[in-house]
Amino acid sequence: MNAFVVNRHGRLVFPSNLIPELDFSAIETLDQLDSVIRRDFETKAPSGRDILERLQTSGYDSRYALMRDMALNLFWANRFAMTMYEKRPTRWADLPRTRSDVFLPILEPWEQGETSISAVEAAYESLPAQWDQAVEDRIFPMLFDVFGHRKHLATTLPAIKPTVAEFLAQPDSLTFRLPDYDPDYPVYDYTDIIDCAEDVPELEALHRWAMVLHNQYPWNRSAAELVPAGELSDDDVVVAFHPRDSEVRGFLRRLKSGVQGRPSPKARESRPPVRPFPEIDVRRQFTVMPRLEALAAVHGDQVCSNDDLIRNTAYNWSPMSADEIRAKTGIEERRYSSLRLEDLALQAAEAALAKAGREPEEIGAVLVCTCTSSRLIPSVSTYVCGQLGIHQTHAAYDIIAACAGLPYGLAEATRLLQEVRRPVLVVCVEKFSDKIGNVRTSRMIFGDGAAAIVVGVAPDGEAPDLHYLQTYASGPASEVNSIIWPNPEFDNNITVFGPEVKALAGRYLAQMIEELEALPDPDGVAGSLLESVDLIVPHQANKTMVVQLAQRAGLSADRLYFNIERVGNASAASIPLAIHDAVRDGVINQPVRIFAPGFGAGAVAGYSVLRLDPAVVAIQRTPPPGPAEHAAHVEGRPTVSEDVREAFG
């Protein structure tokens, strides 16, 4: 399944949000499957009884609200059929009786069906349209044709269907009979679903849902019946279920053989280190001083707005508007890339070398900071070396430090500089768009992007551009596992557990501020290192959360720069992308001292206190710059527009 496609209307579509396809390679037991199904299909879905009760108590205020519940109910009713099986109408006489991989669903009649269906039809006519009556009147018949002809109860459906032999051993069991099955019954193909377009994002999502649900019953639904085996004749057509793919077959084999999932070992209680880890004072601890020769950025080429998210609302999402996403995250749009992660990294590396005026053979080491690469051999760093034409370098390796990638990368580069005494190329790159699936919290936040920095050797006697460096890792196991990819419990997609992330970010940020307050200004002007900082460019995690944590740590919001509203959270790439954008938008227009803290998955964290001359930044003019927002207003330092200051309160 593609992470995203661009349809003929130029809109992003996420197929995995509307076409349920679980990764059964990650599911070992029925309990695991039950957990996934319950979360994705059952928790949000009303039963037929629930819908009827809401109708009887005037629980719906619009046609859209009613239709949304109908669709959720139908996804729930098809939760196993959609994710595990392919439906094949088959003549009863031609159905194999002894095969272990051909199944027949056993169904119970939906006793309240007629009452619920009549109530839904009557209620729809009496309810007001929420946005566009003409569009809603087009979607309702599609949904109602499926909902109104549903014969079976959804509550008791088992995940594992009986084989034909097992079905025949229960003569009173009921299954589908299609007396007049038409193999050419019209269905919506993939292109129809992807190219669906409506002006209202919520209605576009609902329209796609209706198409997918229509395809679950590709026959004349009004003629379908539930009948016992004894009433089936040779020419009757039944609906046989076949495993959807080899992964489902493997899962069924594992169940049959009794394979059990392995429990995770219990983590020990975490305890603080015996003494604090000191920060790296570059001037005091090293002899070769680092100089920032170039910084280049590559943004994603596809804009994914909050409206795009709503157009792609998945069947397991709670209702949320574009404005609510912005309020919760501070993000209006994130950028996705059509390129592979390796090629994003390569583009950033090439741009940084060009800006620095360096040839590949001059590079002493290549470091790639990323947590979203699926490449193991060769590493992304060695791939970049090969593509750049680097015949040999001292070291090339990937650093998996997630959102603290930049502090980790700069710390490693500074150490390597002491050995190689030639420029080190640090590339921070992430591609989340193909690792999110239909997990809403992740889809709201993450984006793609890359940035590369050439860290060279400062001339003898010159001050370094990197002043202080610090890295941390670990913490309570709950924080270490606060962001997981791949996560078997969420279909091997990336997942974020918000409270734990906020806890680790708050803990680390407070520790960083305490350290900076205790350190001296390297130039001996301000009272402390923190007071000497011109601009704080934090990891762009979640604007709302970071501002709250910063204020709790004693930092005023107007000292922070954010570009997250335009690019989302690009993890390791987020800080250098933000620095690039601050220069591009004129927020940084003279040499400044920056405090760049990062924190994230693995309970990692770190910071860099650095001097940035905007002249070393290679400006990427595409995508076009958005409105400047942020920065500090301190005498002699970069300024920020009054409307931005007002936005910060």
XYZ file of C-alpha atoms in Angstrom:
649
model
C 0.000 0.000 0.000
C 1.413 3.388 -0.946
C 1.906 5.810 1.911
C 0.107 8.466 -0.088
C -0.989 9.069 -3.640
C -1.852 12.283 -5.431
C -5.173 11.929 -7.230
C -6.251 13.592 -10.453
C -7.525 16.573 -8.477
C -4.049 17.163 -7.031
C -5.116 16.057 -3.544
C -3.277 13.701 -1.226
C -5.029 10.425 -0.455
C -3.913 7.835 2.116
C -5.212 4.442 0.936
C -4.431 2.753 4.255
C -6.882 5.090 6.007
C -9.876 3.820 4.099
C -8.973 0.329 2.846
C -8.391 -1.846 5.924
C -5.319 -4.042 5.491
C -3.774 -5.332 8.700
C -0.189 -6.584 8.770
C -0.722 -10.164 9.927
C 3.012 -10.824 10.042
C 2.953 -8.886 13.326
C 0.012 -10.795 14.859
C 0.691 -14.072 16.639
C -2.411 -14.830 18.715
C -6.158 -14.360 18.709
C -5.788 -12.079 21.727
C -3.500 -9.785 19.738
C -5.929 -9.777 16.816
C -8.823 -9.092 19.160
C -6.976 -6.097 20.606
C -6.297 -4.624 17.152
C -9.849 -5.228 15.918
C -11.364 -3.791 19.075
C -9.249 -0.637 18.832
C -9.634 -0.080 15.085
C -13.246 -1.114 14.517
C -15.209 -1.660 17.692
C -14.327 1.122 20.144
C -15.605 3.955 17.954
C -18.444 2.064 16.231
C -22.053 2.106 17.450
C -24.088 -1.072 17.264
C -27.432 -1.154 15.511
C -29.063 -0.946 18.931
C -26.974 2.137 19.769
C -28.054 3.871 16.569
C -31.711 3.064 17.255
C -31.486 4.405 20.824
C -29.866 7.625 19.620
C -32.617 8.048 17.072
C -35.288 7.493 19.691
C -33.700 10.069 22.019
C -33.019 12.665 19.291
C -29.294 11.998 19.624
C -28.459 13.146 16.090
C -28.337 16.788 15.100
C -27.511 16.348 11.407
C -27.652 13.932 8.509
C -23.864 13.714 8.466
C -23.717 12.552 12.094
C -26.215 9.796 11.340
C -24.414 8.683 8.178
C -21.078 8.616 9.959
C -22.489 6.236 12.570
C -24.007 4.061 9.849
C -20.609 3.800 8.155
C -18.784 3.010 11.399
C -21.347 0.308 12.136
C -20.769 -1.239 8.705
C -16.995 -1.187 9.065
C -17.447 -2.954 12.390
C -19.789 -5.519 10.839
C -17.103 -6.250 8.234
C -14.131 -6.110 10.587
C -12.942 -9.656 9.916
C -14.189 -10.011 6.363
C -12.330 -6.867 5.267
C -9.051 -7.559 7.022
C -8.670 -11.338 6.662
C -10.677 -12.706 3.782
C -11.534 -12.363 0.145
C -15.211 -12.972 -0.603
C -15.878 -15.251 -3.575
C -19.483 -15.997 -4.523
C -19.443 -19.671 -5.511
C -22.029 -22.132 -6.789
C -22.882 -24.479 -3.922
C -22.250 -27.566 -6.015
C -18.782 -26.284 -6.926
C -17.665 -25.426 -3.400
C -14.927 -27.765 -2.098
C -16.084 -29.632 0.997
C -12.792 -30.751 2.549
C -10.276 -27.973 2.005
C -8.875 -26.330 5.130
C -8.511 -22.895 3.507
C -12.072 -22.337 2.267
C -14.537 -20.989 4.806
C -18.209 -20.172 5.130
C -19.395 -17.487 7.558
C -21.936 -18.572 10.144
C -24.353 -15.687 10.660
C -27.051 -14.805 13.165
C -30.078 -12.831 12.011
C -30.210 -9.174 13.058
C -33.533 -9.241 14.905
C -33.763 -5.467 15.334
C -32.755 -4.896 11.750
C -36.116 -3.908 10.282
C -36.888 -1.523 13.138
C -33.462 0.132 13.001
C -33.492 0.388 9.218
C -36.931 2.006 9.113
C -35.964 4.415 11.870
C -32.767 5.425 10.024
C -34.623 6.069 6.771
C -37.259 8.198 8.489
C -34.735 10.105 10.588
C -32.553 11.015 7.639
C -35.430 12.822 5.941
C -36.214 14.805 9.088
C -32.646 15.832 9.947
C -30.969 18.945 8.529
C -27.958 18.751 6.239
C -24.730 19.715 7.986
C -22.836 21.173 5.015
C -24.124 20.388 1.540
C -27.534 18.792 1.130
C -26.985 17.767 -2.484
C -23.772 15.900 -1.665
C -25.234 14.330 1.468
C -28.239 13.187 -0.554
C -25.851 11.486 -2.989
C -23.946 9.659 -0.268
C -26.907 8.495 1.824
C -28.377 6.074 -0.767
C -24.980 4.397 -1.145
C -24.703 3.822 2.593
C -28.348 3.007 3.117
C -28.327 0.368 0.354
C -25.691 -1.504 2.359
C -27.043 -0.719 5.836
C -30.663 -1.305 4.859
C -29.992 -4.770 3.443
C -27.732 -5.990 6.223
C -29.187 -9.271 7.381
C -26.819 -10.430 10.093
C -25.932 -9.464 13.643
C -22.429 -7.980 13.943
C -21.819 -8.596 17.643
C -21.190 -12.353 17.527
C -19.026 -12.613 14.408
C -15.940 -14.811 14.992
C -12.554 -13.984 13.512
C -11.926 -17.556 12.415
C -14.646 -18.758 10.095
C -15.607 -22.424 9.958
C -14.447 -24.529 7.061
C -17.134 -25.895 4.763
C -16.939 -29.235 6.555
C -17.373 -27.542 9.934
C -20.311 -25.566 8.601
C -21.998 -28.735 7.354
C -21.486 -30.332 10.767
C -23.823 -27.683 12.195
C -26.964 -28.142 10.065
C -28.865 -25.276 11.716
C -26.157 -22.719 11.000
C -27.052 -19.926 8.598
C -24.992 -18.436 5.791
C -25.523 -16.178 2.768
C -27.488 -17.423 -0.247
C -27.549 -15.319 -3.419
C -30.371 -16.623 -5.638
C -29.604 -14.352 -8.603
C -25.927 -13.531 -8.365
C -24.553 -11.348 -11.168
C -20.755 -11.630 -11.530
C -20.744 -8.248 -13.310
C -22.417 -6.441 -10.447
C -20.910 -2.916 -10.531
C -18.294 -1.987 -7.946
C -15.978 0.975 -7.469
C -12.424 0.354 -8.555
C -9.350 1.720 -6.808
C -9.171 4.772 -9.070
C -12.818 5.652 -8.411
C -12.149 5.671 -4.676
C -8.870 7.572 -4.845
C -10.221 10.219 -7.238
C -13.315 10.960 -5.157
C -13.508 14.708 -4.496
C -15.902 16.876 -2.510
C -15.589 20.490 -1.400
C -16.206 19.591 2.245
C -13.340 17.428 3.561
C -15.594 15.470 5.948
C -17.980 14.586 3.127
C -15.114 13.525 0.874
C -13.966 11.064 3.540
C -17.504 9.776 4.062
C -18.004 9.367 0.311
C -14.889 7.164 0.120
C -16.080 5.131 3.084
C -19.392 4.542 1.283
C -17.583 3.296 -1.831
C -15.418 0.877 0.151
C -18.440 -0.462 2.041
C -20.440 -0.850 -1.170
C -17.663 -3.099 -2.492
C -18.024 -5.445 0.478
C -21.314 -6.743 -0.916
C -20.888 -6.969 -4.715
C -24.271 -8.509 -5.401
C -27.945 -7.643 -5.345
C -28.252 -7.128 -1.617
C -32.033 -7.116 -1.613
C -32.057 -10.719 -2.863
C -29.528 -12.060 -0.355
C -30.875 -14.439 2.288
C -29.657 -16.268 5.362
C -30.364 -19.989 5.009
C -29.226 -23.240 6.676
C -27.159 -25.816 4.823
C -30.141 -28.105 4.374
C -31.933 -25.549 2.186
C -29.054 -25.030 -0.242
C -29.411 -26.501 -3.714
C -26.657 -27.084 -6.259
C -27.331 -23.903 -8.260
C -27.540 -21.617 -5.252
C -24.624 -19.242 -4.792
C -22.959 -18.934 -1.390
C -20.268 -16.503 -0.294
C -17.053 -18.410 0.330
C -14.298 -16.748 2.342
C -10.684 -17.306 1.257
C -7.624 -16.012 3.151
C -6.761 -12.609 1.717
C -3.039 -13.252 1.307
C -0.109 -15.379 2.442
C 0.242 -13.464 5.714
C -3.320 -14.341 6.732
C -2.657 -17.962 5.743
C 0.441 -17.923 7.929
C -1.524 -16.481 10.834
C -4.170 -19.196 10.520
C -1.435 -21.847 10.442
C 0.134 -20.398 13.585
C -3.208 -20.533 15.359
C -3.736 -24.133 14.298
C -0.288 -25.168 15.522
C -0.822 -23.434 18.866
C 2.039 -20.942 18.615
C 1.948 -18.537 21.542
C 3.212 -14.978 21.621
C 6.280 -14.335 23.738
C 5.705 -12.046 26.731
C 8.022 -9.074 27.064
C 10.410 -9.214 30.026
C 9.599 -6.876 32.870
C 11.771 -3.768 32.952
C 13.756 -2.942 36.052
C 12.988 0.192 38.016
C 15.092 3.068 36.701
C 17.476 4.935 38.994
C 19.345 8.215 38.368
C 23.068 7.986 37.482
C 25.566 8.023 40.336
C 26.607 11.536 39.281
C 25.504 13.921 36.514
C 27.058 13.719 33.076
C 28.912 16.962 32.414
C 28.216 18.981 29.298
C 30.889 19.191 26.605
C 32.684 22.527 26.762
C 34.133 22.573 23.251
C 36.707 25.325 23.812
C 38.015 23.764 26.989
C 37.934 20.081 26.050
C 39.097 20.011 22.418
C 42.052 21.281 20.447
C 40.451 21.279 16.976
C 37.681 23.886 16.937
C 34.543 23.168 14.855
C 33.312 25.681 12.319
C 29.927 25.547 10.586
C 30.735 25.798 6.896
C 27.300 25.166 5.436
C 23.722 24.185 6.238
C 21.318 23.058 3.506
C 17.722 21.874 3.729
C 15.357 19.812 1.600
C 11.656 20.096 2.403
C 9.076 17.597 1.297
C 7.565 18.332 -2.113
C 3.953 17.552 -1.125
C 1.912 19.725 1.236
C -0.402 17.788 3.560
C -2.774 20.279 5.139
C -5.089 19.691 8.066
C -7.943 19.625 5.557
C -6.098 16.817 3.767
C -6.100 14.859 7.014
C -9.841 15.345 7.389
C -10.403 14.272 3.764
C -8.577 11.081 4.714
C -10.347 10.458 8.000
C -9.929 6.789 8.887
C -12.693 4.580 10.234
C -10.895 4.416 13.621
C -10.593 8.178 14.162
C -12.761 10.261 16.464
C -14.314 13.327 14.837
C -11.863 16.229 14.711
C -11.795 19.395 12.635
C -8.834 21.031 10.915
C -8.964 23.862 13.457
C -8.900 21.396 16.336
C -5.782 19.732 14.904
C -4.106 23.138 14.730
C -5.083 23.972 18.311
C -3.834 20.625 19.596
C -0.514 20.539 17.734
C 0.214 24.005 16.370
C 0.443 22.450 12.910
C -1.437 23.741 9.868
C 0.366 21.598 7.312
C 3.166 19.104 7.152
C 5.326 18.228 4.146
C 5.703 14.784 2.641
C 8.309 13.721 0.128
C 7.890 11.709 -3.054
C 11.568 10.760 -2.770
C 13.067 7.828 -0.915
C 14.712 8.670 2.398
C 18.153 7.933 0.906
C 17.595 10.366 -1.931
C 16.374 13.075 0.447
C 19.621 12.609 2.374
C 21.664 12.730 -0.824
C 20.023 15.938 -2.034
C 20.713 17.676 1.280
C 24.312 16.423 1.302
C 24.981 17.636 -2.234
C 23.516 21.064 -1.465
C 25.595 21.414 1.715
C 28.838 20.453 -0.033
C 28.102 22.916 -2.827
C 27.421 25.712 -0.342
C 30.636 24.921 1.568
C 32.656 24.745 -1.653
C 33.855 21.285 -0.673
C 34.601 18.320 -2.901
C 33.668 14.795 -1.761
C 37.304 13.751 -1.422
C 37.816 16.430 1.248
C 35.272 14.891 3.631
C 36.677 13.095 6.676
C 33.469 11.390 7.868
C 29.777 11.119 7.028
C 27.129 10.798 9.748
C 23.445 10.276 8.999
C 20.993 10.924 11.829
C 17.655 9.200 11.216
C 15.108 6.970 12.929
C 12.971 6.208 9.861
C 15.365 4.418 7.533
C 14.379 0.880 6.566
C 17.809 0.400 4.983
C 20.230 -1.709 7.022
C 22.785 -2.806 4.448
C 24.373 -0.625 3.298
C 23.724 2.058 5.876
C 22.319 5.345 4.636
C 25.635 7.035 5.414
C 27.635 4.625 3.277
C 25.001 4.860 0.543
C 25.426 8.645 0.557
C 29.216 8.199 0.432
C 28.947 5.962 -2.610
C 26.520 8.247 -4.416
C 28.691 11.289 -3.710
C 31.734 9.529 -5.136
C 33.672 9.422 -1.870
C 36.365 6.834 -2.524
C 37.327 6.516 1.129
C 36.562 8.305 4.373
C 37.566 7.749 7.984
C 34.063 6.794 9.151
C 30.502 6.594 7.894
C 27.668 5.431 10.114
C 24.042 6.048 10.979
C 22.963 7.468 14.340
C 19.525 6.482 15.614
C 18.793 9.219 18.122
C 15.357 10.197 16.818
C 14.446 13.794 17.645
C 17.808 14.413 19.340
C 19.581 13.534 16.107
C 21.156 16.949 15.562
C 22.744 17.263 19.042
C 24.000 13.684 18.788
C 25.330 14.261 15.266
C 27.131 17.489 16.126
C 28.672 15.927 19.247
C 29.973 12.978 17.218
C 31.210 15.269 14.451
C 33.164 17.367 16.964
C 34.842 14.255 18.383
C 35.680 12.937 14.920
C 37.084 16.305 13.950
C 39.831 15.804 16.520
C 40.942 12.644 14.696
C 40.504 13.491 11.044
C 41.104 17.277 11.075
C 38.986 17.633 7.955
C 35.299 18.407 7.386
C 32.602 16.094 8.707
C 29.270 15.881 6.855
C 26.244 15.511 9.164
C 22.934 14.651 7.478
C 19.649 14.697 9.414
C 16.854 13.046 7.426
C 13.433 11.543 8.115
C 10.603 10.098 6.047
C 7.575 9.404 8.223
C 4.855 9.538 5.593
C 5.196 5.849 4.707
C 5.405 4.620 8.307
C 2.313 6.156 9.868
C -0.534 4.089 8.442
C -3.859 5.162 9.902
C -2.624 6.110 13.388
C -4.160 9.551 13.825
C -1.827 10.991 16.470
C 1.182 10.188 14.299
C -0.506 11.363 11.089
C -1.302 14.732 12.665
C 2.270 15.387 13.722
C 4.962 13.875 11.535
C 6.398 15.049 8.222
C 9.365 14.395 5.939
C 12.495 16.417 5.316
C 16.281 16.522 5.371
C 19.079 18.903 6.239
C 22.851 18.590 6.003
C 25.621 20.449 7.820
C 29.299 20.608 6.942
C 31.323 20.886 10.162
C 34.824 22.026 9.258
C 37.979 23.070 11.085
C 38.106 26.656 12.343
C 41.307 28.600 11.556
C 43.873 28.621 14.342
C 42.998 31.093 17.044
C 39.338 31.489 16.025
C 36.500 30.690 18.398
C 34.408 27.600 17.601
C 30.894 27.818 16.192
C 29.850 25.003 18.552
C 30.154 26.190 22.153
C 28.501 23.544 24.335
C 27.139 20.081 23.498
C 25.189 17.611 25.613
C 23.403 14.317 25.087
C 21.279 12.116 27.330
C 19.453 8.817 26.921
C 17.084 6.448 28.690
C 14.774 6.896 31.625
C 11.817 4.854 32.894
C 10.894 2.094 30.432
C 7.532 3.784 29.816
C 9.357 6.842 28.465
C 11.893 4.805 26.504
C 8.950 3.127 24.772
C 6.873 6.275 24.398
C 7.355 6.339 20.611
C 7.588 2.986 18.843
C 8.208 1.931 15.249
C 7.436 -0.659 14.122
C 4.732 -1.323 16.690
C 3.094 -4.757 16.273
C 0.128 -3.619 18.353
C -0.594 -0.859 15.823
C -0.180 -2.816 12.602
C 3.598 -2.181 12.624
C 3.075 1.577 12.195
C 4.683 4.316 14.264
C 2.797 5.208 17.424
C 3.134 7.991 19.973
C 2.046 7.767 23.608
C 1.522 11.435 24.416
C 1.671 11.591 28.246
C 4.978 9.699 28.352
C 6.458 11.891 25.604
C 5.430 15.017 27.486
C 6.942 13.616 30.691
C 10.335 12.895 29.134
C 10.409 16.211 27.238
C 9.590 18.167 30.384
C 12.157 16.301 32.448
C 14.959 16.795 29.958
C 14.120 20.416 29.147
C 14.176 21.364 32.826
C 17.556 19.652 33.191
C 18.917 21.507 30.147
C 17.770 24.909 31.429
C 19.335 24.225 34.819
C 22.651 23.395 33.143
C 22.614 26.490 30.903
C 21.827 28.740 33.862
C 24.855 27.352 35.685
C 27.273 27.773 32.742
C 29.046 31.042 31.957
C 28.624 33.144 28.850
C 31.586 32.083 26.641
C 32.155 35.735 25.762
C 31.957 36.951 29.363
C 29.193 39.486 28.612
C 25.947 38.022 29.943
C 25.482 36.577 33.406
C 24.977 32.987 32.199
C 25.069 30.908 29.060
C 21.260 30.940 28.924
C 21.163 34.738 29.105
C 23.669 34.936 26.247
C 21.399 32.969 23.896
C 19.795 35.058 21.130
C 17.290 32.514 19.902
C 15.981 29.134 21.017
C 15.247 26.718 18.184
C 13.761 23.621 19.841
C 12.935 20.308 18.253
C 9.622 20.903 16.496
C 7.707 18.216 18.361
C 4.323 19.729 19.088
C 4.144 23.499 19.317
C 1.448 23.584 21.976
C 3.315 21.099 24.160
C 6.778 22.663 23.729
C 5.552 26.188 24.532
C 3.873 24.896 27.694
C 7.007 23.016 28.758
C 9.253 25.981 27.975
C 7.113 28.310 30.051
C 7.146 25.812 32.897
C 10.955 25.787 32.665
C 11.039 29.576 32.896
C 11.442 30.456 29.217
C 9.196 33.065 27.621
C 7.543 31.925 24.406
C 8.852 34.879 22.428
C 12.401 33.508 22.692
C 11.441 30.377 20.745
C 11.331 29.908 16.981
C 8.872 27.496 15.386
C 8.290 26.433 11.799
C 6.241 23.383 12.795
C 3.023 25.005 11.550
C 4.345 24.605 7.983
C 6.497 21.455 8.049
C 5.275 19.306 10.938
C 7.605 17.255 13.123
C 10.544 15.956 11.076
C 12.316 14.425 14.095
C 16.117 14.484 13.573
C 15.721 16.976 10.713
C 13.415 19.335 12.583
C 15.995 21.626 14.232
C 18.200 22.207 11.154
C 15.084 22.666 8.998
C 13.847 25.272 11.467
C 17.222 27.054 11.464
C 17.127 27.118 7.656
C 13.607 28.534 7.642
C 14.479 31.159 10.235
C 17.226 32.408 7.924
C 15.034 32.123 4.839
C 12.235 34.116 6.455
C 14.575 36.827 7.741
C 14.125 35.975 11.416
C 17.885 35.335 11.573
C 19.584 38.090 9.607
C 22.912 38.414 11.438
C 25.187 36.051 13.400
C 23.352 34.728 16.450
C 23.859 32.327 19.325
C 21.282 29.528 19.228
C 20.226 27.077 21.908
C 18.898 23.976 20.100
C 17.355 21.351 22.423
C 15.958 18.055 21.161
C 14.136 15.199 22.893
C 12.209 12.150 21.762
C 11.974 8.410 21.137
C 14.152 6.124 23.208
C 13.973 8.800 25.880
C 16.924 10.477 24.166
C 17.698 14.161 24.434
C 20.467 16.625 23.877
C 21.276 20.197 23.026
C 23.737 22.300 21.103
C 24.648 25.875 21.891
C 26.075 27.224 18.644
C 26.847 30.357 16.713
C 25.177 30.601 13.333
C 26.147 33.032 10.610
C 23.186 33.203 8.188
C 25.690 33.456 5.334
C 26.467 29.710 5.644
C 22.842 28.689 5.024
C 21.932 27.581 1.504
C 18.412 28.902 1.032
C 15.940 26.506 -0.535
C 13.446 28.671 -2.402
C 11.034 25.813 -3.016
C 8.617 25.420 -1.282
C 7.835 29.139 -1.093
C 8.269 30.711 2.333
C 5.251 30.990 4.568
C 4.568 33.837 6.985
C 7.385 34.500 9.436
C 6.469 33.537 12.947
C 8.564 33.573 16.045
C 11.900 34.600 17.485
C 13.254 36.854 20.146
C 12.966 40.576 20.653
C 16.059 41.512 22.593
C 18.224 44.574 22.057
C 20.637 43.904 19.194
C 19.089 40.526 18.401
C 16.707 39.260 15.703
C 13.227 40.724 15.939
C 9.790 39.271 15.351
C 6.695 40.922 13.959
C 4.113 42.251 16.410
C 1.376 39.943 15.111
C 3.555 36.944 15.984
C 4.233 38.368 19.430
C 0.495 38.789 19.902
C -0.060 35.183 18.846
C 2.263 34.090 21.635
C 0.288 36.135 24.128
